[in-house]
PDB file of C-alpha atoms in Angstrom:
ATOM      1  CA  MET A   1      11.198  72.531  60.878  1.00 61.00           C
ATOM      2  CA  ASP A   2      10.273  75.904  59.477  1.00 77.00           C
ATOM      3  CA  THR A   3       7.330  76.521  57.835  1.00 83.00           C
ATOM      4  CA  ALA A   4       8.875  75.881  53.782  1.00 83.00           C
ATOM      5  CA  GLY A   5       9.878  72.582  54.991  1.00 83.00           C
ATOM      6  CA  ARG A   6       6.223  71.636  55.866  1.00 86.00           C
ATOM      7  CA  CYS A   7       5.214  72.946  52.792  1.00 88.00           C
ATOM      8  CA  ARG A   8       7.598  70.847  51.025  1.00 89.00           C
ATOM      9  CA  LEU A   9       7.366  67.741  53.345  1.00 88.00           C
ATOM     10  CA  LEU A  10       3.221  68.198  53.408  1.00 91.00           C
ATOM     11  CA  GLY A  11       3.407  68.376  49.120  1.00 91.00           C
ATOM     12  CA  PHE A  12       5.676  65.493  49.282  1.00 92.00           C
ATOM     13  CA  GLY A  13       3.663  63.192  51.885  1.00 91.00           C
ATOM     14  CA  LEU A  14       0.291  64.338  49.606  1.00 94.00           C
ATOM     15  CA  GLY A  15       2.065  63.042  46.807  1.00 92.00           C
ATOM     16  CA  ALA A  16       3.384  59.894  48.269  1.00 91.00           C
ATOM     17  CA  GLY A  17      -0.073  59.235  49.801  1.00 93.00           C
ATOM     18  CA  ILE A  18      -2.807  60.043  46.725  1.00 93.00           C
ATOM     19  CA  GLY A  19      -0.079  57.858  44.681  1.00 90.00           C
ATOM     20  CA  PHE A  20      -0.477  54.781  46.798  1.00 90.00           C
ATOM     21  CA  VAL A  21      -3.957  55.055  45.906  1.00 89.00           C
ATOM     22  CA  LEU A  22      -4.323  55.370  43.053  1.00 88.00           C
ATOM     23  CA  THR A  23      -1.715  52.494  42.341  1.00 84.00           C
ATOM     24  CA  ARG A  24      -4.855  50.262  43.368  1.00 82.00           C
ATOM     25  CA  THR A  25      -7.341  51.587  41.095  1.00 80.00           C
ATOM     26  CA  TYR A  26      -7.849  51.699  36.866  1.00 79.00           C
ATOM     27  CA  LEU A  27      -5.755  55.280  37.439  1.00 83.00           C
ATOM     28  CA  PHE A  28      -2.683  53.224  38.070  1.00 83.00           C
ATOM     29  CA  ASP A  29      -0.513  55.044  35.696  1.00 86.00           C
ATOM     30  CA  LEU A  30      -1.277  58.558  37.217  1.00 90.00           C
ATOM     31  CA  ALA A  31       0.002  57.455  40.389  1.00 91.00           C
ATOM     32  CA  PRO A  32       3.934  58.995  39.181  1.00 93.00           C
ATOM     33  CA  VAL A  33       2.227  62.267  37.814  1.00 94.00           C
ATOM     34  CA  VAL A  34       0.398  63.103  40.968  1.00 94.00           C
ATOM     35  CA  LEU A  35       3.801  62.358  42.860  1.00 94.00           C
ATOM     36  CA  ALA A  36       5.430  64.547  41.124  1.00 94.00           C
ATOM     37  CA  LEU A  37       2.760  67.582  40.603  1.00 95.00           C
ATOM     38  CA  CYS A  38       1.803  67.363  44.587  1.00 94.00           C
ATOM     39  CA  LEU A  39       6.374  67.846  44.951  1.00 93.00           C
ATOM     40  CA  ALA A  40       6.468  70.527  42.822  1.00 93.00           C
ATOM     41  CA  ILE A  41       3.701  72.508  44.447  1.00 94.00           C
ATOM     42  CA  GLY A  42       5.165  71.673  47.822  1.00 91.00           C
ATOM     43  CA  VAL A  43       8.125  73.186  46.989  1.00 90.00           C
ATOM     44  CA  LEU A  44       6.932  75.782  44.887  1.00 90.00           C
ATOM     45  CA  ALA A  45       4.991  76.925  48.102  1.00 90.00           C
ATOM     46  CA  GLY A  46       7.892  76.940  50.172  1.00 86.00           C
ATOM     47  CA  GLU A  47      10.082  79.142  47.858  1.00 83.00           C
ATOM     48  CA  ALA A  48       6.897  81.645  48.251  1.00 84.00           C
ATOM     49  CA  VAL A  49       6.775  81.375  52.024  1.00 82.00           C
ATOM     50  CA  SER A  50      10.661  81.283  52.792  1.00 74.00           C
ATOM     51  CA  ARG A  51      12.640  83.730  54.639  1.00 66.00           C
ATOM     52  CA  ARG A  52      15.223  84.829  52.244  1.00 61.00           C
ATOM     53  CA  PRO A  53      18.751  84.635  53.392  1.00 54.00           C
ATOM     54  CA  PRO A  54      20.125  88.619  55.007  1.00 54.00           C
ATOM     55  CA  GLY A  55      22.683  90.402  52.617  1.00 50.00           C
ATOM     56  CA  GLU A  56      26.270  89.661  52.120  1.00 47.00           C
ATOM     57  CA  PHE A  57      29.171  92.255  52.376  1.00 43.00           C
ATOM     58  CA  MET A  58      30.665  91.162  48.622  1.00 45.00           C
ATOM     59  CA  THR A  59      33.358  92.417  47.204  1.00 40.00           C
ATOM     60  CA  ALA A  60      33.515  93.088  43.258  1.00 42.00           C
ATOM     61  CA  THR A  61      34.646  90.400  41.170  1.00 43.00           C
ATOM     62  CA  LEU A  62      33.895  89.270  37.960  1.00 49.00           C
ATOM     63  CA  ARG A  63      33.040  84.992  37.378  1.00 57.00           C
ATOM     64  CA  THR A  64      30.685  83.826  34.844  1.00 64.00           C
ATOM     65  CA  ARG A  65      28.172  81.683  37.283  1.00 66.00           C
ATOM     66  CA  ARG A  66      28.104  78.204  35.955  1.00 72.00           C
ATOM     67  CA  ILE A  67      24.999  75.710  36.656  1.00 72.00           C
ATOM     68  CA  ARG A  68      27.780  73.170  37.892  1.00 72.00           C
ATOM     69  CA  ASP A  69      28.951  75.368  40.476  1.00 74.00           C
ATOM     70  CA  TYR A  70      25.862  75.578  42.308  1.00 75.00           C
ATOM     71  CA  LEU A  71      23.983  71.983  41.617  1.00 82.00           C
ATOM     72  CA  PRO A  72      24.965  69.580  44.934  1.00 87.00           C
ATOM     73  CA  VAL A  73      26.918  66.940  43.081  1.00 90.00           C
ATOM     74  CA  ALA A  74      24.904  63.737  45.886  1.00 92.00           C
ATOM     75  CA  PRO A  75      22.046  64.298  44.697  1.00 93.00           C
ATOM     76  CA  VAL A  76      22.550  64.307  41.522  1.00 93.00           C
ATOM     77  CA  VAL A  77      24.593  61.401  41.587  1.00 95.00           C
ATOM     78  CA  VAL A  78      22.346  59.209  43.625  1.00 95.00           C
ATOM     79  CA  SER A  79      19.429  59.994  41.138  1.00 95.00           C
ATOM     80  CA  LEU A  80      21.131  59.017  38.237  1.00 96.00           C
ATOM     81  CA  ALA A  81      22.638  56.337  39.936  1.00 96.00           C
ATOM     82  CA  LEU A  82      18.846  55.340  40.902  1.00 96.00           C
ATOM     83  CA  GLU A  83      17.567  55.624  37.670  1.00 95.00           C
ATOM     84  CA  LEU A  84      20.045  53.629  36.297  1.00 96.00           C
ATOM     85  CA  THR A  85      19.408  50.730  38.323  1.00 95.00           C
ATOM     86  CA  LEU A  86      15.838  51.072  37.789  1.00 95.00           C
ATOM     87  CA  ALA A  87      16.138  51.057  34.383  1.00 95.00           C
ATOM     88  CA  ALA A  88      18.253  47.623  34.738  1.00 95.00           C
ATOM     89  CA  VAL A  89      15.387  45.774  36.774  1.00 93.00           C
ATOM     90  CA  THR A  90      12.525  46.826  34.526  1.00 91.00           C
ATOM     91  CA  TRP A  91      14.489  45.637  31.268  1.00 91.00           C
ATOM     92  CA  TRP A  92      15.814  42.211  33.875  1.00 90.00           C
ATOM     93  CA  PHE A  93      12.941  41.279  35.206  1.00 88.00           C
ATOM     94  CA  ARG A  94       9.670  39.917  33.726  1.00 83.00           C
ATOM     95  CA  THR A  95       6.872  43.111  34.873  1.00 80.00           C
ATOM     96  CA  PRO A  96       4.543  41.648  37.302  1.00 82.00           C
ATOM     97  CA  ALA A  97       1.019  41.898  37.525  1.00 74.00           C
ATOM     98  CA  ARG A  98      -1.015  45.316  38.020  1.00 70.00           C
ATOM     99  CA  PRO A  99      -1.383  45.663  41.553  1.00 69.00           C
ATOM    100  CA  ASP A 100      -4.331  46.763  41.497  1.00 65.00           C
ATOM    101  CA  HIS A 101      -8.245  44.984  41.925  1.00 60.00           C
ATOM    102  CA  GLU A 102      -9.318  45.274  38.324  1.00 61.00           C
ATOM    103  CA  ILE A 103      -8.391  41.327  37.176  1.00 61.00           C
ATOM    104  CA  GLU A 104     -10.123  40.985  40.374  1.00 61.00           C
ATOM    105  CA  TYR A 105     -13.341  42.148  39.669  1.00 59.00           C
ATOM    106  CA  PHE A 106     -13.069  41.707  35.678  1.00 58.00           C
ATOM    107  CA  GLY A 107     -11.119  38.879  34.729  1.00 58.00           C
ATOM    108  CA  THR A 108      -9.254  40.827  32.837  1.00 61.00           C
ATOM    109  CA  ALA A 109      -6.930  43.806  33.385  1.00 61.00           C
ATOM    110  CA  ALA A 110      -5.410  46.949  31.543  1.00 66.00           C
ATOM    111  CA  PRO A 111      -1.273  45.637  30.060  1.00 69.00           C
ATOM    112  CA  VAL A 112       1.021  47.213  32.701  1.00 76.00           C
ATOM    113  CA  THR A 113       3.772  49.900  31.260  1.00 81.00           C
ATOM    114  CA  LEU A 114       6.356  52.498  33.171  1.00 88.00           C
ATOM    115  CA  VAL A 115       5.937  54.803  30.406  1.00 90.00           C
ATOM    116  CA  THR A 116       4.237  57.753  32.909  1.00 92.00           C
ATOM    117  CA  SER A 117       7.217  56.805  35.614  1.00 93.00           C
ATOM    118  CA  TRP A 118       9.882  57.646  32.570  1.00 94.00           C
ATOM    119  CA  VAL A 119       8.299  60.333  31.451  1.00 95.00           C
ATOM    120  CA  THR A 120       6.804  61.730  34.915  1.00 95.00           C
ATOM    121  CA  LEU A 121      11.097  61.231  35.387  1.00 95.00           C
ATOM    122  CA  ALA A 122      12.415  63.282  32.543  1.00 96.00           C
ATOM    123  CA  ALA A 123       9.908  65.506  32.955  1.00 96.00           C
ATOM    124  CA  ALA A 124      11.116  66.614  36.185  1.00 95.00           C
ATOM    125  CA  ALA A 125      14.414  66.071  35.343  1.00 94.00           C
ATOM    126  CA  VAL A 126      14.266  68.505  32.135  1.00 95.00           C
ATOM    127  CA  LEU A 127      12.119  71.261  34.741  1.00 94.00           C
ATOM    128  CA  THR A 128      14.952  71.353  37.362  1.00 93.00           C
ATOM    129  CA  LEU A 129      17.477  71.388  35.324  1.00 92.00           C
ATOM    130  CA  VAL A 130      15.715  74.649  33.525  1.00 92.00           C
ATOM    131  CA  THR A 131      14.496  76.247  37.391  1.00 90.00           C
ATOM    132  CA  VAL A 132      18.345  76.125  38.312  1.00 88.00           C
ATOM    133  CA  TRP A 133      19.790  77.575  35.418  1.00 87.00           C
ATOM    134  CA  LEU A 134      17.080  80.677  35.786  1.00 86.00           C
ATOM    135  CA  VAL A 135      18.117  80.886  39.346  1.00 83.00           C
ATOM    136  CA  VAL A 136      21.679  80.913  38.496  1.00 81.00           C
ATOM    137  CA  ARG A 137      21.583  83.517  35.630  1.00 77.00           C
ATOM    138  CA  SER A 138      18.912  85.473  37.038  1.00 69.00           C
ATOM    139  CA  GLY A 139      19.489  88.385  39.542  1.00 60.00           C
ATOM    140  CA  ALA A 140      15.703  88.357  40.827  1.00 54.00           C
ATOM    141  CA  VAL A 141      17.909  86.727  43.794  1.00 57.00           C
ATOM    142  CA  ALA A 142      19.914  89.006  45.794  1.00 54.00           C
ATOM    143  CA  ASN A 143      22.885  87.070  46.955  1.00 67.00           C
ATOM    144  CA  GLU A 144      25.201  83.810  46.640  1.00 71.00           C
ATOM    145  CA  THR A 145      23.574  82.167  49.428  1.00 75.00           C
ATOM    146  CA  GLY A 146      20.223  82.885  48.054  1.00 74.00           C
ATOM    147  CA  ARG A 147      21.094  81.181  44.954  1.00 78.00           C
ATOM    148  CA  HIS A 148      22.635  77.661  46.415  1.00 80.00           C
ATOM    149  CA  ALA A 149      19.849  77.023  48.804  1.00 83.00           C
ATOM    150  CA  ILE A 150      17.185  77.771  45.581  1.00 86.00           C
ATOM    151  CA  VAL A 151      19.306  74.295  43.837  1.00 88.00           C
ATOM    152  CA  ASN A 152      20.166  72.838  46.820  1.00 89.00           C
ATOM    153  CA  ARG A 153      16.213  72.789  47.600  1.00 90.00           C
ATOM    154  CA  LEU A 154      15.501  71.860  43.928  1.00 92.00           C
ATOM    155  CA  ALA A 155      17.936  69.137  43.407  1.00 93.00           C
ATOM    156  CA  HIS A 156      16.898  67.594  47.480  1.00 94.00           C
ATOM    157  CA  ALA A 157      12.913  67.431  46.109  1.00 94.00           C
ATOM    158  CA  TYR A 158      14.264  66.001  42.496  1.00 95.00           C
ATOM    159  CA  ALA A 159      15.808  63.168  44.060  1.00 95.00           C
ATOM    160  CA  ALA A 160      13.171  62.419  47.062  1.00 94.00           C
ATOM    161  CA  LEU A 161      11.149  61.636  43.803  1.00 95.00           C
ATOM    162  CA  THR A 162      13.473  59.520  41.668  1.00 96.00           C
ATOM    163  CA  ALA A 163      13.899  57.585  45.320  1.00 95.00           C
ATOM    164  CA  THR A 164      10.362  57.101  46.206  1.00 95.00           C
ATOM    165  CA  ILE A 165       9.427  55.941  42.332  1.00 95.00           C
ATOM    166  CA  PHE A 166      12.585  53.595  42.482  1.00 96.00           C
ATOM    167  CA  THR A 167      11.963  52.208  45.951  1.00 95.00           C
ATOM    168  CA  SER A 168       7.909  51.954  45.314  1.00 92.00           C
ATOM    169  CA  THR A 169       8.468  49.793  42.194  1.00 93.00           C
ATOM    170  CA  THR A 170      11.476  47.750  43.326  1.00 93.00           C
ATOM    171  CA  PHE A 171       9.081  46.419  46.032  1.00 92.00           C
ATOM    172  CA  TRP A 172       6.722  45.824  43.459  1.00 90.00           C
ATOM    173  CA  TYR A 173       9.073  44.045  41.438  1.00 91.00           C
ATOM    174  CA  ALA A 174       9.650  41.755  44.620  1.00 91.00           C
ATOM    175  CA  ASP A 175       7.002  40.810  45.912  1.00 87.00           C
ATOM    176  CA  SER A 176       6.678  39.930  42.024  1.00 86.00           C
ATOM    177  CA  GLN A 177      10.166  37.606  42.568  1.00 88.00           C
ATOM    178  CA  LEU A 178       8.858  35.905  46.032  1.00 87.00           C
ATOM    179  CA  ASP A 179       5.410  34.452  44.385  1.00 81.00           C
ATOM    180  CA  TRP A 180       7.762  31.271  43.216  1.00 79.00           C
ATOM    181  CA  ARG A 181       4.242  29.753  42.635  1.00 78.00           C
ATOM    182  CA  GLY A 182       4.045  32.747  39.820  1.00 71.00           C
ATOM    183  CA  GLY A 183       6.907  31.888  38.027  1.00 75.00           C
ATOM    184  CA  GLY A 184       9.067  34.271  40.557  1.00 78.00           C
ATOM    185  CA  VAL A 185      12.712  33.011  42.066  1.00 84.00           C
ATOM    186  CA  PRO A 186      12.539  33.901  45.392  1.00 89.00           C
ATOM    187  CA  ALA A 187      16.719  34.615  45.582  1.00 92.00           C
ATOM    188  CA  TRP A 188      15.562  37.153  43.248  1.00 90.00           C
ATOM    189  CA  GLY A 189      12.712  38.428  45.772  1.00 90.00           C
ATOM    190  CA  VAL A 190      15.463  38.727  48.121  1.00 94.00           C
ATOM    191  CA  ALA A 191      17.874  40.393  46.508  1.00 93.00           C
ATOM    192  CA  LEU A 192      15.266  43.326  44.955  1.00 92.00           C
ATOM    193  CA  GLY A 193      13.761  43.705  48.359  1.00 93.00           C
ATOM    194  CA  ALA A 194      17.054  44.329  49.772  1.00 94.00           C
ATOM    195  CA  LEU A 195      17.584  46.679  46.627  1.00 94.00           C
ATOM    196  CA  ALA A 196      14.593  48.265  47.889  1.00 93.00           C
ATOM    197  CA  GLY A 197      15.691  48.788  51.003  1.00 94.00           C
ATOM    198  CA  LEU A 198      18.494  50.960  50.508  1.00 94.00           C
ATOM    199  CA  GLY A 199      15.476  53.079  48.069  1.00 93.00           C
ATOM    200  CA  LEU A 200      13.716  53.556  51.242  1.00 94.00           C
ATOM    201  CA  ALA A 201      16.717  53.985  53.647  1.00 95.00           C
ATOM    202  CA  THR A 202      17.718  57.056  50.442  1.00 94.00           C
ATOM    203  CA  LEU A 203      14.010  58.128  50.115  1.00 93.00           C
ATOM    204  CA  ALA A 204      13.882  58.904  54.324  1.00 92.00           C
ATOM    205  CA  TYR A 205      16.849  60.606  53.897  1.00 93.00           C
ATOM    206  CA  TYR A 206      15.931  63.217  50.830  1.00 92.00           C
ATOM    207  CA  ALA A 207      12.882  63.664  52.618  1.00 88.00           C
ATOM    208  CA  GLY A 208      14.672  64.466  55.506  1.00 88.00           C
ATOM    209  CA  GLN A 209      16.392  67.212  53.717  1.00 87.00           C
ATOM    210  CA  LEU A 210      13.214  68.702  52.494  1.00 84.00           C
ATOM    211  CA  LEU A 211      12.236  69.750  55.766  1.00 81.00           C
ATOM    212  CA  ARG A 212      16.131  71.264  56.005  1.00 74.00           C
ATOM    213  CA  PRO A 213      16.747  74.857  55.770  1.00 64.00           C
ATOM    214  CA  GLN A 214      19.710  74.637  52.981  1.00 53.00           C
ATOM    215  CA  HIS A 215      22.470  76.832  53.059  1.00 52.00           C
ATOM    216  CA  SER A 216      24.717  77.686  50.812  1.00 46.00           C
ATOM    217  CA  THR A 217      27.814  75.179  50.113  1.00 44.00           C
ATOM    218  CA  GLY A 218      30.354  76.956  48.869  1.00 43.00           C
ATOM    219  CA  ASN A 219      32.689  79.716  50.031  1.00 38.00           C
ATOM    220  CA  ASP A 220      32.274  82.386  47.095  1.00 40.00           C
ATOM    221  CA  ARG A 221      30.730  85.144  48.467  1.00 39.00           C
ATOM    222  CA  ALA A 222      32.096  87.741  45.657  1.00 37.00           C
ATOM    223  CA  LEU A 223      30.213  89.648  43.442  1.00 37.00           C
ATOM    224  CA  VAL A 224      28.887  87.120  40.386  1.00 39.00           C
ATOM    225  CA  VAL A 225      28.246  88.538  37.169  1.00 40.00           C
ATOM    226  CA  ALA A 226      26.520  86.029  34.718  1.00 41.00           C
ATOM    227  CA  HIS A 227      27.345  87.026  31.015  1.00 39.00           C
ATOM    228  CA  PRO A 228      23.783  86.886  28.390  1.00 39.00           C
TER     229      PRO A 228
END
């Protein structure tokens, strides 16, 4: 693990920890926002201290740089699958009570919404795509290995964010369904728990990827020129 990997993991860990604490307070809705901000700061700090790959021997071949040539397929597909599954879960099952202690102290609690979670995911997706586009089209990155590495790190960071929100929300829904006295269906709770377990495994994998220096996955070592 290098210094850049530690920065990314530290940002992710701080965001997850602070976000969990916020879910137990009236600031519940800010948890995904804090998670995303801390992870973004960790990724930016990691890029700031990253060692750039050595220069490559390049041949003069003209080709337009396209985002799909750099963006890794696996984290994109996994992120979309998690988001679609989460949308189905939140649409099918009733929204659980707030996980904080507000109702215990005041006898009432503000209604629960997942608006900030969806807004955070959408904003993170847009910012990630814009950043990837800038990296791919910019001449500031010395070579193709550097571009592939940066794009891979961004894609894995977004997948880790998505997996964290998916896992925490699905565990929350599973816990609610296991409460049969409160109207839940234990069988659904077990199914949701298994689904959350898959999300946790995905989270562990992509959190681990934040530690690893990402290298180019392509074989193209030619000089690529982006058209305006």
